[in-house]
mmCIF file of N, CA and C in Angstrom:
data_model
loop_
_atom_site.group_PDB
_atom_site.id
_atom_site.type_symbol
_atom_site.label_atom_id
_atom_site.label_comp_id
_atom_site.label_asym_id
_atom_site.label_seq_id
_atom_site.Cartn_x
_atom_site.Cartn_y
_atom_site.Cartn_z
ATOM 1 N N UNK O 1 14.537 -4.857 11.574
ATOM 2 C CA UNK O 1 14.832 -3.688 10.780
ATOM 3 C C UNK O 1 15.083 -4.087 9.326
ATOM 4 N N UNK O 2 15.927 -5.200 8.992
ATOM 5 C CA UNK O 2 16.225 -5.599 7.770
ATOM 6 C C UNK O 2 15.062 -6.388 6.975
ATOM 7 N N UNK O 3 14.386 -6.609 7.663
ATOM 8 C CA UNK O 3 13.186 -7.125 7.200
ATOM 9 C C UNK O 3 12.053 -5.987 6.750
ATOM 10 N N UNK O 4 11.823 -5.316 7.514
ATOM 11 C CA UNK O 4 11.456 -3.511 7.077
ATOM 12 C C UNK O 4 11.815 -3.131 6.021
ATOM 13 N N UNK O 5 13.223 -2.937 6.120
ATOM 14 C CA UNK O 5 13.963 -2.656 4.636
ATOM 15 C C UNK O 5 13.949 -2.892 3.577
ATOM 16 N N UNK O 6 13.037 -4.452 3.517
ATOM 17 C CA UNK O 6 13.081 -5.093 2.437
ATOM 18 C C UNK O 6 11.641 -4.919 2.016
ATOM 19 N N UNK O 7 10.950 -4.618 2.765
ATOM 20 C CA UNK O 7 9.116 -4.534 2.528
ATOM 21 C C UNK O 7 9.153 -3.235 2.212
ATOM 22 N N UNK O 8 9.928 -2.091 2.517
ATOM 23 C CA UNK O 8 9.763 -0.995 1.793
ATOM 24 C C UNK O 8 10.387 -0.578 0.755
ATOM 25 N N UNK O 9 10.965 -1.568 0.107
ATOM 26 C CA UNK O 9 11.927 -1.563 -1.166
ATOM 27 C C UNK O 9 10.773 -2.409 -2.359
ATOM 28 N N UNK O 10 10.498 -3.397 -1.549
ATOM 29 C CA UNK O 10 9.812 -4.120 -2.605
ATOM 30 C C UNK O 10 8.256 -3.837 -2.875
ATOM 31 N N UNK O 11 7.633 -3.014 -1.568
ATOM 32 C CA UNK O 11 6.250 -2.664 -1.421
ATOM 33 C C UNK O 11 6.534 -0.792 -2.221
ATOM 34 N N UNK O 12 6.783 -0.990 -3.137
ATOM 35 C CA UNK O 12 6.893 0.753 -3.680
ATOM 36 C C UNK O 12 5.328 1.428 -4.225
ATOM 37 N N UNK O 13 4.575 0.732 -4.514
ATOM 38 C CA UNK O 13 3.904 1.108 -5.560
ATOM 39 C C UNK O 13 3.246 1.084 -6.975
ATOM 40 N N UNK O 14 4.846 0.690 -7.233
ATOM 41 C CA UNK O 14 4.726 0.720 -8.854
ATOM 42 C C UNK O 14 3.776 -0.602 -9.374
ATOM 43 N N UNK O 15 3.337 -1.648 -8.371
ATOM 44 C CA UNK O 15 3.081 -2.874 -9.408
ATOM 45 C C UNK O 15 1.465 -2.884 -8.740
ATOM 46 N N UNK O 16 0.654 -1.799 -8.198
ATOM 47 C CA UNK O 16 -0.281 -1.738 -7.702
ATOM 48 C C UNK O 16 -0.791 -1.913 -6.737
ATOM 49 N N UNK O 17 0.167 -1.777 -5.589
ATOM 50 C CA UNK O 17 0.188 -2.345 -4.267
ATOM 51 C C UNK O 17 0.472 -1.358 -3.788
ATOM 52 N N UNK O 18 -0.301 -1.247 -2.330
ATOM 53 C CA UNK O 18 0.219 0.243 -1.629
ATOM 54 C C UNK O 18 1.601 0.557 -1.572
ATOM 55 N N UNK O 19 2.573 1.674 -1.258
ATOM 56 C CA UNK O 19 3.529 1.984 -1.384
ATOM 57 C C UNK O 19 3.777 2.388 0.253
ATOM 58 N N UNK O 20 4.721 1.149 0.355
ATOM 59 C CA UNK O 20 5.057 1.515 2.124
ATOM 60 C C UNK O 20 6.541 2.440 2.108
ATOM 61 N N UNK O 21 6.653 3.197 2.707
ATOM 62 C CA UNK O 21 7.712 4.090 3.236
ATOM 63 C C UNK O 21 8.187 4.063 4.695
ATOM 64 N N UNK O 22 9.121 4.508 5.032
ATOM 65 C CA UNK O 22 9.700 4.316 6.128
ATOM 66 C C UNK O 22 10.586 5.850 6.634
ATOM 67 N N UNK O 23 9.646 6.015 7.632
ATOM 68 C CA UNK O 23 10.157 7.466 8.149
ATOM 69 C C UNK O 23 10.199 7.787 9.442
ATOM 70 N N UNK O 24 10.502 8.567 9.692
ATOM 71 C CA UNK O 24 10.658 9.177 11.771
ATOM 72 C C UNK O 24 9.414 9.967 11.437
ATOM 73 N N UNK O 25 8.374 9.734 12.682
ATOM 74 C CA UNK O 25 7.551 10.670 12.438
ATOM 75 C C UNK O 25 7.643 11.408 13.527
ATOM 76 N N UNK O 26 6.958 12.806 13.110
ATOM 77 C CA UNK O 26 6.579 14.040 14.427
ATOM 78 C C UNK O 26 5.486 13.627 14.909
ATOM 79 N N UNK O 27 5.278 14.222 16.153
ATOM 80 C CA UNK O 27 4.333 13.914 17.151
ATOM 81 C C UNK O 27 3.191 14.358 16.725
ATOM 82 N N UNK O 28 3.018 15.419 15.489
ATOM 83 C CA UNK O 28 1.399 15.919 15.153
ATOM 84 C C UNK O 28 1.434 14.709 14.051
ATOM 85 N N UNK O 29 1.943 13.951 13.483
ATOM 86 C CA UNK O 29 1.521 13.436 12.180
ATOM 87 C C UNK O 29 0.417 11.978 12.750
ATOM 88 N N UNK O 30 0.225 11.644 11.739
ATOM 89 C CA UNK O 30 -0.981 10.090 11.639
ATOM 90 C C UNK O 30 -0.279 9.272 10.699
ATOM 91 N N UNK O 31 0.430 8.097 11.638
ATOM 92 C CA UNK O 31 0.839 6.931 10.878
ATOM 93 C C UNK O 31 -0.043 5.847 10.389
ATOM 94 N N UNK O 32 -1.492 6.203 10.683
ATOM 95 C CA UNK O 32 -2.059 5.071 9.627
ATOM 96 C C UNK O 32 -1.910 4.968 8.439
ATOM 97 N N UNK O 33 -2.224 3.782 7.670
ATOM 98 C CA UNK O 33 -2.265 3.248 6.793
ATOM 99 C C UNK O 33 -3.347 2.870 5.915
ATOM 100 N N UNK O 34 -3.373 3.391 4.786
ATOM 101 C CA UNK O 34 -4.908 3.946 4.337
ATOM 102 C C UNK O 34 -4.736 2.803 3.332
ATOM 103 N N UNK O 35 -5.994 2.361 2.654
ATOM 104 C CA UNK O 35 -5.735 0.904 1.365
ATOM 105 C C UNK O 35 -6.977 1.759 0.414
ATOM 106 N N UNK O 36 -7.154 1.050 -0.268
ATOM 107 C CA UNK O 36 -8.057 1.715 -1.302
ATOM 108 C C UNK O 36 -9.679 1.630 -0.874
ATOM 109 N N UNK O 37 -10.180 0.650 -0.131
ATOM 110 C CA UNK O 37 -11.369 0.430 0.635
ATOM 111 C C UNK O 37 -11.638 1.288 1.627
ATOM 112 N N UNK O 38 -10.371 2.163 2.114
ATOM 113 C CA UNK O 38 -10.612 3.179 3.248
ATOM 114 C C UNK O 38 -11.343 4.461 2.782
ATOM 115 N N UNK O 39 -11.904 4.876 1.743
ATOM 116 C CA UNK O 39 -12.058 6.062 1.194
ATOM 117 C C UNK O 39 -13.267 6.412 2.107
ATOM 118 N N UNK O 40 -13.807 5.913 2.514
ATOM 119 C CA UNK O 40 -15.196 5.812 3.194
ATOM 120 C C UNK O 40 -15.121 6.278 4.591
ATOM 121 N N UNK O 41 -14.173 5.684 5.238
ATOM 122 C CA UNK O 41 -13.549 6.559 6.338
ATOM 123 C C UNK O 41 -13.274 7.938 6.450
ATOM 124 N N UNK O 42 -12.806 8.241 5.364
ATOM 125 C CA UNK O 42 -11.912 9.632 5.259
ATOM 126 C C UNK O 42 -10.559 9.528 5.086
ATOM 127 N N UNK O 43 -9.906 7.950 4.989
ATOM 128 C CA UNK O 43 -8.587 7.528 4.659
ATOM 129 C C UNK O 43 -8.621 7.698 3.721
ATOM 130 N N UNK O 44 -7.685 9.152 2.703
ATOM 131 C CA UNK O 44 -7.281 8.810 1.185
ATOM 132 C C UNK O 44 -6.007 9.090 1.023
ATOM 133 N N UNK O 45 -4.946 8.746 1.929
ATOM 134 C CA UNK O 45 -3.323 8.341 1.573
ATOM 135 C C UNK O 45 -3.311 7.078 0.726
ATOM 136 N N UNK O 46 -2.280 7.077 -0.181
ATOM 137 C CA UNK O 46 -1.929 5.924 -0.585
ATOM 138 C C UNK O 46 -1.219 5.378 -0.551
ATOM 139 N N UNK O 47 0.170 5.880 -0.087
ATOM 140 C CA UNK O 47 1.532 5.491 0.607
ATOM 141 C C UNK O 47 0.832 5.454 2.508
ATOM 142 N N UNK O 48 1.640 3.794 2.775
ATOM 143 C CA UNK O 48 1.759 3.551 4.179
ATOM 144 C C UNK O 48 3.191 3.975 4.971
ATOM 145 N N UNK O 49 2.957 4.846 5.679
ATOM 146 C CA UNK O 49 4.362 4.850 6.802
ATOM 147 C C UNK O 49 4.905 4.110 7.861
ATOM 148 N N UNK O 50 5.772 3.798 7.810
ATOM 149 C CA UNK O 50 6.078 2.396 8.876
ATOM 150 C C UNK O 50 7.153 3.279 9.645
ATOM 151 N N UNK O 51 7.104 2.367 10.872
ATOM 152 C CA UNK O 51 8.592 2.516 11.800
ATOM 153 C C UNK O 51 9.418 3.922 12.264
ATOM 154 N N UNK O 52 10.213 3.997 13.033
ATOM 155 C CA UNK O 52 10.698 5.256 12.647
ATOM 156 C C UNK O 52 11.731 4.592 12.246
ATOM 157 N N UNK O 53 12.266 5.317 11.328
ATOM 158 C CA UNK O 53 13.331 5.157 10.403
ATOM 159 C C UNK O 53 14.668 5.250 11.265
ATOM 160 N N UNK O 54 14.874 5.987 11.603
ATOM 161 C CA UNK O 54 16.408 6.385 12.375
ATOM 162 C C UNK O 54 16.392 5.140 13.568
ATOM 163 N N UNK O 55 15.583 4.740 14.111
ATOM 164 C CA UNK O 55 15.702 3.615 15.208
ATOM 165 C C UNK O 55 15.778 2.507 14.515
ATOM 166 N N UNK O 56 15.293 2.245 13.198
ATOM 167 C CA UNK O 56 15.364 0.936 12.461
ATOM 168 C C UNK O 56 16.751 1.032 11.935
ATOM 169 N N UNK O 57 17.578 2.138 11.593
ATOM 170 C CA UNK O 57 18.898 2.469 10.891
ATOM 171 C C UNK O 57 19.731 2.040 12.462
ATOM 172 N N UNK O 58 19.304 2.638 13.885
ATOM 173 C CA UNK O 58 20.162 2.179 14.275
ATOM 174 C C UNK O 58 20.206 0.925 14.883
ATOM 175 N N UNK O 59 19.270 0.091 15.495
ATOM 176 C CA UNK O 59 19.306 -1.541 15.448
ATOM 177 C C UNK O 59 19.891 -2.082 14.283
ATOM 178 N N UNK O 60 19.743 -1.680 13.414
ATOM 179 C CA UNK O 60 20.826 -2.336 11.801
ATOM 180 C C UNK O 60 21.949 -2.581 12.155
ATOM 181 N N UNK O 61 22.527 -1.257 12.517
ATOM 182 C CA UNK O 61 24.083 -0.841 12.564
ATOM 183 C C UNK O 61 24.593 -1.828 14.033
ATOM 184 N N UNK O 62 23.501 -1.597 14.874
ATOM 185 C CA UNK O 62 24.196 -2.320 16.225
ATOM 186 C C UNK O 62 23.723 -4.033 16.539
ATOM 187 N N UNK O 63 23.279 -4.335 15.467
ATOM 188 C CA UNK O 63 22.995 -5.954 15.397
ATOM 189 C C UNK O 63 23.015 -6.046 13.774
ATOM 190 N N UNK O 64 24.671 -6.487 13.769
ATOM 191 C CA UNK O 64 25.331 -6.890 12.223
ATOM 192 C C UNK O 64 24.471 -8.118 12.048
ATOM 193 N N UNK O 65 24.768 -8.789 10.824
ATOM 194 C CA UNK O 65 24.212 -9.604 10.058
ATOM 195 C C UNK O 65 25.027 -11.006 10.942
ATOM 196 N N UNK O 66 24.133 -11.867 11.424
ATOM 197 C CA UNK O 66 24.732 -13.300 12.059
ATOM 198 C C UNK O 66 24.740 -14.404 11.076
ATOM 199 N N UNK O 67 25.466 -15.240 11.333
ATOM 200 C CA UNK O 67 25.387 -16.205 10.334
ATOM 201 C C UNK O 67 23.832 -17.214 10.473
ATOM 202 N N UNK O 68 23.396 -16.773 11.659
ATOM 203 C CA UNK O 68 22.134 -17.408 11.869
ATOM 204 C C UNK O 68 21.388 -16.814 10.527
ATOM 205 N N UNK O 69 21.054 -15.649 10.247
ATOM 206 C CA UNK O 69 20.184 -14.540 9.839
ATOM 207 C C UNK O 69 21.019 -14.916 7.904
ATOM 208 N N UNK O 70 22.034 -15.116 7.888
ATOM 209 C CA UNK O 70 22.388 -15.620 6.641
ATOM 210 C C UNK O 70 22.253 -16.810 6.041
ATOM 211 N N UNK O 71 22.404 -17.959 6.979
ATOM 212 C CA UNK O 71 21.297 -19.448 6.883
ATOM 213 C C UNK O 71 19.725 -18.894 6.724
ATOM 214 N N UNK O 72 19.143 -18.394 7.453
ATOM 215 C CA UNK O 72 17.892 -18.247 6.850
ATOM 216 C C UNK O 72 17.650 -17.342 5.841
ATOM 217 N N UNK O 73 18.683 -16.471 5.816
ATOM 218 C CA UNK O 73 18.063 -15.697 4.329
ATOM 219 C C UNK O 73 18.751 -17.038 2.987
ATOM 220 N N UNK O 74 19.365 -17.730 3.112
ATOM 221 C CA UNK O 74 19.260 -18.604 2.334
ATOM 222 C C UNK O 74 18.384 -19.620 1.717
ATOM 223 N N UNK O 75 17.917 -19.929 3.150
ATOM 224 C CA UNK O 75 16.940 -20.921 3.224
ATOM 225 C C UNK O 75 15.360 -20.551 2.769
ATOM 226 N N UNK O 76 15.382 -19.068 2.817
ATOM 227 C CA UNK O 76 14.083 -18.655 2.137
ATOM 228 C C UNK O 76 14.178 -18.771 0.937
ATOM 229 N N UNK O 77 15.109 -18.205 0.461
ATOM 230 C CA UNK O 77 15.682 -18.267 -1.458
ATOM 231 C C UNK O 77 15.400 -19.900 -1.450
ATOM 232 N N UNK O 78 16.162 -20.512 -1.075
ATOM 233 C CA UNK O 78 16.114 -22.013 -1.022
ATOM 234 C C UNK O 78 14.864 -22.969 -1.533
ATOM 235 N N UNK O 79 14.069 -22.286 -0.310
ATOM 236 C CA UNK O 79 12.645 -23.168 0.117
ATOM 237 C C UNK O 79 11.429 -22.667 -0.247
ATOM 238 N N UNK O 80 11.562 -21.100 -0.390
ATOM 239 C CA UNK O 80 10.496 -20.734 0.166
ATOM 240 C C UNK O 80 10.269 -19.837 -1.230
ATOM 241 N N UNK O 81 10.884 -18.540 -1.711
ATOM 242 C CA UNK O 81 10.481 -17.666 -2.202
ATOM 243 C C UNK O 81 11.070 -17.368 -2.867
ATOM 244 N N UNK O 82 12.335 -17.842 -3.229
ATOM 245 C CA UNK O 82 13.277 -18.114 -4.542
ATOM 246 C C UNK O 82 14.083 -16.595 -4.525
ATOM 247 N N UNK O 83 13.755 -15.843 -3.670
ATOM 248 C CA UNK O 83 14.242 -14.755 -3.491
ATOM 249 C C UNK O 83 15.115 -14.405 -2.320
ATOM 250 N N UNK O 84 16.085 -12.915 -1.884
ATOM 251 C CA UNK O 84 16.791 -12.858 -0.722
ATOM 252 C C UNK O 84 16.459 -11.684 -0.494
ATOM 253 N N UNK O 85 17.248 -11.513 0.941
ATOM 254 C CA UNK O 85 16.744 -9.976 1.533
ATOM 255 C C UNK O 85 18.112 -9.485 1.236
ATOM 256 N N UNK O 86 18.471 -8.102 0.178
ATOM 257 C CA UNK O 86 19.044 -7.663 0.158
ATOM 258 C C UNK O 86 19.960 -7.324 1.286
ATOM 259 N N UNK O 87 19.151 -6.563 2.400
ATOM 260 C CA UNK O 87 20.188 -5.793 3.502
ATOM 261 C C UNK O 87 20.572 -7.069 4.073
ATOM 262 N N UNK O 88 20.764 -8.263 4.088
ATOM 263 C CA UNK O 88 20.924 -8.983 4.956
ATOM 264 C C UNK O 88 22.618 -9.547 3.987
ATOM 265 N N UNK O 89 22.211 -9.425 2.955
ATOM 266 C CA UNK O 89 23.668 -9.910 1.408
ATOM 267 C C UNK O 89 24.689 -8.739 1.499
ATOM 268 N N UNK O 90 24.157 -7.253 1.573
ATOM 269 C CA UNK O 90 24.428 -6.202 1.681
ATOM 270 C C UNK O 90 24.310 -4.773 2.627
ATOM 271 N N UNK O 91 24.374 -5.323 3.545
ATOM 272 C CA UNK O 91 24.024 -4.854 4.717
ATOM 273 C C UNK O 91 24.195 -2.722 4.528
ATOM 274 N N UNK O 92 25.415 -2.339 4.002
ATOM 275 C CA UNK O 92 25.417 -1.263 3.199
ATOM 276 C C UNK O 92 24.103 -0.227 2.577
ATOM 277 N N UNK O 93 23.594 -1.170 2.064
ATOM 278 C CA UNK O 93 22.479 -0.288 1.376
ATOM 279 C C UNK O 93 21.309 0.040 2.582
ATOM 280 N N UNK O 94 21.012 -0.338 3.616
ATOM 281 C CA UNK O 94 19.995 0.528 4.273
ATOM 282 C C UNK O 94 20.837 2.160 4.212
ATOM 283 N N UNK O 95 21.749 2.325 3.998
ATOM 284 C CA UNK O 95 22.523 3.814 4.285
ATOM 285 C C UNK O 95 22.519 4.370 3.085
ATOM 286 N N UNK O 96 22.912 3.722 1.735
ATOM 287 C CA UNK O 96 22.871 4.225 0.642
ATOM 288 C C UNK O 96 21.154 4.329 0.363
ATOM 289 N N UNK O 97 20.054 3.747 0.707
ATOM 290 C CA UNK O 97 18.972 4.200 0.181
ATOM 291 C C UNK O 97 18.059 4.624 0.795
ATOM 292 N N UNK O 98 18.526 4.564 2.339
ATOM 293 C CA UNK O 98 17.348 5.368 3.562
ATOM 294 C C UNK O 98 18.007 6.474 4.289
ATOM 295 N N UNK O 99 19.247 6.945 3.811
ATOM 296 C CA UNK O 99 19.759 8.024 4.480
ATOM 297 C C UNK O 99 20.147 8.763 3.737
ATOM 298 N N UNK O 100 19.627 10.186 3.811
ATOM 299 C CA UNK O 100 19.704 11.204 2.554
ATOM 300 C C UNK O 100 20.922 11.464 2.707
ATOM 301 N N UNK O 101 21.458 11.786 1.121
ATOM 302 C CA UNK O 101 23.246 12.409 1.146
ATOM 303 C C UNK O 101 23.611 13.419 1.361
ATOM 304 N N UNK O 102 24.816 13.798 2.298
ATOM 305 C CA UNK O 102 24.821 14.886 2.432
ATOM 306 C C UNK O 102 24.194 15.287 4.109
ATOM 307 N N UNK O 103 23.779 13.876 4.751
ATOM 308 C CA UNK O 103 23.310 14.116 6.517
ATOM 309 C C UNK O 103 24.398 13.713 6.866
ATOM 310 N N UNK O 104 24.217 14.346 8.439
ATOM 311 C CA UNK O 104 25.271 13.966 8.694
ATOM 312 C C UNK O 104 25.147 12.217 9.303
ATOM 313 N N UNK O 105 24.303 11.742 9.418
ATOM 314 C CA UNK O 105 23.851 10.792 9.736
ATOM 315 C C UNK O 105 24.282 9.635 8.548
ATOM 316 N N UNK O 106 24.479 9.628 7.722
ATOM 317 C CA UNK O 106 25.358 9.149 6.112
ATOM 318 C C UNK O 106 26.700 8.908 6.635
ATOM 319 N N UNK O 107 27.129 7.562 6.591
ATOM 320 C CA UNK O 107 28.506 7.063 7.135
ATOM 321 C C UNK O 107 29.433 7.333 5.763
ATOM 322 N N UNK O 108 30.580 7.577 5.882
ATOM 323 C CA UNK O 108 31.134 7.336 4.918
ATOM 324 C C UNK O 108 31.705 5.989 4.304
ATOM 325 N N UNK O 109 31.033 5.200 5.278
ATOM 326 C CA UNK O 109 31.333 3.760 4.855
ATOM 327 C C UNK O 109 30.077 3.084 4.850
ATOM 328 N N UNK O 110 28.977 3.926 4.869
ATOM 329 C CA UNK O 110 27.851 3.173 4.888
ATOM 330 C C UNK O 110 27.317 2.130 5.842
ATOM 331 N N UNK O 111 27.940 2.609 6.985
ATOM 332 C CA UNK O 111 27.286 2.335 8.259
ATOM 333 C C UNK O 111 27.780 1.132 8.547
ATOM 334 N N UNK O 112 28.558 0.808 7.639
ATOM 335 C CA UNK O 112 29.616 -0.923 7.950
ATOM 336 C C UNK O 112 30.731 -1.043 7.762
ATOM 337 N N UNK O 113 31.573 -1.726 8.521
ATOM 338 C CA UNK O 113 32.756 -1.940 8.701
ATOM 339 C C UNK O 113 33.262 -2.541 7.230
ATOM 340 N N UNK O 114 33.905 -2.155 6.259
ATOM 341 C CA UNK O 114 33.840 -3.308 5.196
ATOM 342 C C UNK O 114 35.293 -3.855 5.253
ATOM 343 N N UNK O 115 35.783 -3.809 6.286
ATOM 344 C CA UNK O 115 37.746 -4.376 6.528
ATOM 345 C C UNK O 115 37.796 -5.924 5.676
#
């Protein structure tokens, strides 16, 4: 899920790359994923939909961040990509930026214990 989180934060759009989103879908919709070569098909979305959202929000909430999962988000910054996965530093923000305000589904603590 936190890995999701982070591909649809960083896959937006803006730098010319499809724009992945992350949503619950209904049973009439089409979760493919259209690229710019699809036009030929009849694919002309340009945002990709991933996952359902509410099942990725709740595996988040019910498998906290391990220290396993914090060694390797280190070790990627480290080794690999000089970068980190936010939800994994801040586990908080899948709630502040994938759960609209004002649901009731919106923790008032942002879906984490912060004691």
């Amino acid at each position: 899920a936190r890995a999701l989180f982070y591909m649809a934060v960083r896959y937006d759009g803006d730098d010319g790359v499809v724009d992945l989103e992350l949503k619950d879908f209904l049973a009439e919709e089409d979760p493919r994923c259209c690229r710019d070569d699809d036009n030929y098909r009849g694919c002309s979305s340009e945002v990709c939909y991933m996952g359902q959202l509410s099942a990725l929000l709740r595996w988040h909430l019910e498998d906290p961040v391990s220290d396993e999962e914090r060694a390797r988000n280190a070790a990627v910054q480290a080794r690999f990509q000089g970068n980190r996965n936010p939800f994994v530093d801040l586990p908080q923000l899948a709630w502040l930026l994938f759960v609209e305000e004002g649901s009731a589904e919106r923790l008032s603590d942002c879906g984490w214990d912060n004691a």
